[in-house]
Amino acid sequence: MKPLVNKIVCIGAGYVGGPTMAVIADRCPDIDVTVLDLNEVRIAAWNSEELPIYEPGLAAVVSRARGRNLRFVGQTEGAAHVAAADAVFISVNTPTKTDGEGAGKASDLRYVESCARFIAAHAKGHTIVIEKSTMPVRAADRIKSILASAGLGVTFDILSNPEFLAEGTAIRDLEQPDRVLIGGERPEPIAALAEIYRRWVPAERVLSTDLWSAELSKLVANAFLAQRVSSINSISALCEVTGADIEEVASVIGTDSRIGPKFLRASVGFGGSCFQKDLLSLIYISESYGLTEVAAYWQQVVDLNQWQKHRFADQIAAPIATAEGSLRGRRIAILGFAFKKDTNDVRETPAIDVCRRLLARGATLAVHDYKVTPDSVASEIGTQGVEVAATPEAALAGADGVAVLTEWSAYAKLDWARLAGMLKAGAVIYDGRNIVDAEAVRRAGLTLRSIGKGGQFNT
Ligand code: NAD
Ligand code: UGA
């Protein structure tokens, strides 16, 4: 049987649009998938062997589908594909607003609105417009009002189909999702989209709700995940002063099936393009409905995260700062700059706050990461006082202190016996991810301070 949706367009070839469409095209060879973006450089990269994002498994999926039923095109070429499309996904960025009403909290919908105008200008016949971007609840109203400007005989359905993939595991998350959520107003378009996902996702995992519940569920899912990280991070500080061990505590509470073991890894703080932005959006929405207590509750998740990053930076500084608190002449090795392992993404990475705080006190930083480019480091923290090292060894050479900020697996296997001699005498290793091999560090005669490991702070 012919699928109800034969031709798909996705506007936005980013971390979500690219992998999501690649998996749909891979799983549905009979559906024609076009991904368009106004960033021609990004499109050129998607059409090359050097994909614009690093994601395990992505290259294989893209190479199977690209040139068969998956194509990446620029804005101009994309217009004709929108005209022919049965369904158009909007998968553009929705960052925090930097100016105007709600600046610093509300989601900036200007890119979404520009997509809606593009669709209104080029769509023909009936088109299903699908919110894939994370939107504030009731954003669909704004899209609808823009689509209403389309010509005579052009009609739309709107669906909310938020994405739950996490970077670093995007392909696995897309191929085996916990759930796919489709919110809509009429059963027919919901069924048409569900039919696509059901090709590889068990039916009971394809959930449908009304539009507003789908939009809100996405924000709430991220808020709950971020809240778990802030919760465990708050306890990491308590562990350090009491002598308790955060990994023991997390493992004990995680055996309670009502709590569960996931997302209880204490860290230097959560990062990434979405947790903070989506929390702030939720806070702004709550405030705009007069729910100040609700807003204050979620604000605390953001504030605790900021505090954790600063707390960690101050710990690194404490033993090597002058009496006046200066770090001038001190070299600190930063191991890891990405916001988590297996990605090259540095958006809102905790490394930015930690590094800026150390740089502000005059430190010199030697930054190493396995996937982040020197340009990305420079764009976030500048080049003044910052050296990008090609290897962990180069970063560690002559360092007065070491900070592990990303949980790259290779950092867990560093040969501290060999590296110890490269560090300045008395250099302390601060592990913001609890991955450093504590026994190897001890045997090398070095001092380790791992987040939430009270035993190490009390010796
Ligand atoms: P991104 O910045 O990587 O990609 C967005 C792309 O949209 C960019 O390439 C940009 O050039 C393009 N774009 C913007 N306006 C456009 C327009 N008018 N026409 C054509 N292209 C346009 O963003 P992302 O990380 O893919 O996130 C996209 C959305 O998905 C956001 O709302 C985000 O909250 C949500 N989300 C992200 C993730 C994630 O892991 N990154 C996971 C789930 C949901
Ligand atoms: C997160 C969600 O997990 C996805 O479901 C969601 O789709 C996505 O946001 C989004 O909307 O963008 P992502 O940010 O890619 O995915 O990665 P996570 O694995 O959630 O990690 C986020 C941050 O929290 C990272 O900095 C990570 O190191 C940190 N974290 C995570 C911890 O510090 N401890 C944990 O136990 C888990």
Tab-separated table of N, CA, C and O in Angstrom, residues 19 21 32 38 76 80 112 123-125 146 164 213 255 267 287 292 294 305 352 355 364 383 385 403 421 443 448:
chain	number	residue	atom	x	y	z
A	19	PRO	N	20.184	14.154	11.336
A	19	PRO	CA	20.080	12.746	11.746
A	19	PRO	C	18.652	12.192	11.672
A	19	PRO	O	18.442	11.049	11.264
A	21	MET	N	16.114	13.018	9.712
A	21	MET	CA	15.679	12.745	8.339
A	21	MET	C	16.488	11.604	7.729
A	21	MET	O	15.971	10.824	6.935
A	32	ASP	N	10.394	9.983	-0.226
A	32	ASP	CA	11.403	10.923	-0.719
A	32	ASP	C	11.630	12.004	0.344
A	32	ASP	O	10.686	12.659	0.780
A	38	LEU	N	19.222	27.239	5.069
A	38	LEU	CA	19.723	28.462	4.432
A	38	LEU	C	21.229	28.578	4.576
A	38	LEU	O	21.862	29.396	3.894
A	76	THR	N	16.922	28.005	-2.026
A	76	THR	CA	16.310	28.287	-3.331
A	76	THR	C	15.781	27.003	-3.958
A	76	THR	O	14.630	26.946	-4.401
A	80	ALA	N	10.764	24.379	-4.454
A	80	ALA	CA	9.997	23.460	-5.303
A	80	ALA	C	9.667	22.172	-4.539
A	80	ALA	O	8.602	21.576	-4.730
A	112	VAL	N	11.463	29.931	13.342
A	112	VAL	CA	10.265	29.116	13.098
A	112	VAL	C	9.274	29.921	12.261
A	112	VAL	O	8.702	29.420	11.288
A	123	ALA	N	3.907	26.325	-0.467
A	123	ALA	CA	3.127	25.078	-0.414
A	123	ALA	C	2.006	25.092	-1.447
A	123	ALA	O	1.504	26.158	-1.829
A	124	LYS	N	1.631	23.895	-1.897
A	124	LYS	CA	0.504	23.763	-2.836
A	124	LYS	C	-0.425	22.667	-2.286
A	124	LYS	O	0.045	21.717	-1.666
A	125	GLY	N	-1.705	22.820	-2.520
A	125	GLY	CA	-2.662	21.802	-2.082
A	125	GLY	C	-2.675	21.685	-0.559
A	125	GLY	O	-2.587	22.685	0.150
A	146	ILE	N	0.350	32.450	10.630
A	146	ILE	CA	1.190	32.793	9.467
A	146	ILE	C	0.754	31.973	8.246
A	146	ILE	O	0.631	32.493	7.138
A	164	PHE	N	13.246	13.680	20.947
A	164	PHE	CA	13.824	13.372	22.264
A	164	PHE	C	15.243	12.824	22.177
A	164	PHE	O	15.794	12.370	23.185
A	213	SER	N	-0.487	19.491	24.684
A	213	SER	CA	0.177	18.537	25.581
A	213	SER	C	1.497	18.076	24.973
A	213	SER	O	2.483	17.879	25.684
A	255	THR	N	18.474	2.220	42.840
A	255	THR	CA	17.877	0.876	42.870
A	255	THR	C	16.392	0.935	43.223
A	255	THR	O	15.677	-0.054	43.070
A	267	SER	N	28.193	15.815	38.034
A	267	SER	CA	29.083	16.393	37.026
A	267	SER	C	29.408	17.833	37.372
A	267	SER	O	28.878	18.405	38.326
A	287	GLU	N	5.781	32.247	34.297
A	287	GLU	CA	5.667	33.646	34.748
A	287	GLU	C	4.570	34.363	33.983
A	287	GLU	O	3.799	35.137	34.542
A	292	THR	N	4.195	32.332	39.650
A	292	THR	CA	5.550	32.717	40.081
A	292	THR	C	6.240	31.610	40.889
A	292	THR	O	7.446	31.437	40.769
A	294	VAL	N	5.842	28.395	40.506
A	294	VAL	CA	6.261	27.366	39.551
A	294	VAL	C	7.550	27.826	38.867
A	294	VAL	O	8.532	27.081	38.748
A	305	ASN	N	22.774	24.768	38.707
A	305	ASN	CA	23.729	24.348	37.671
A	305	ASN	C	24.844	25.378	37.510
A	305	ASN	O	26.017	25.038	37.398
A	352	ILE	N	32.661	26.291	29.099
A	352	ILE	CA	32.706	27.745	28.838
A	352	ILE	C	32.761	28.500	30.168
A	352	ILE	O	33.617	29.365	30.370
A	355	CYS	N	36.058	27.732	32.146
A	355	CYS	CA	37.238	28.370	31.539
A	355	CYS	C	37.188	29.885	31.718
A	355	CYS	O	38.193	30.505	32.080
A	364	THR	N	46.295	30.734	32.536
A	364	THR	CA	46.524	30.336	31.147
A	364	THR	C	45.949	28.928	31.013
A	364	THR	O	46.187	28.086	31.891
A	383	THR	N	40.935	33.637	22.373
A	383	THR	CA	42.266	33.037	22.216
A	383	THR	C	43.252	33.591	23.244
A	383	THR	O	44.324	33.040	23.434
A	385	GLY	N	45.145	33.917	26.322
A	385	GLY	CA	45.426	33.028	27.451
A	385	GLY	C	44.991	31.600	27.196
A	385	GLY	O	44.991	30.777	28.114
A	403	ALA	N	41.869	19.881	34.911
A	403	ALA	CA	40.418	19.770	35.078
A	403	ALA	C	39.865	18.879	33.986
A	403	ALA	O	40.068	19.141	32.797
A	421	GLY	N	55.138	12.950	35.562
A	421	GLY	CA	56.356	13.741	35.468
A	421	GLY	C	56.194	15.005	34.636
A	421	GLY	O	57.017	15.926	34.711
A	443	ARG	N	48.630	5.700	42.501
A	443	ARG	CA	49.910	5.002	42.312
A	443	ARG	C	50.974	5.923	41.715
A	443	ARG	O	52.160	5.782	41.976
A	448	LEU	N	44.023	13.532	43.531
A	448	LEU	CA	42.802	13.590	42.722
A	448	LEU	C	41.651	14.124	43.561
A	448	LEU	O	41.490	13.729	44.722
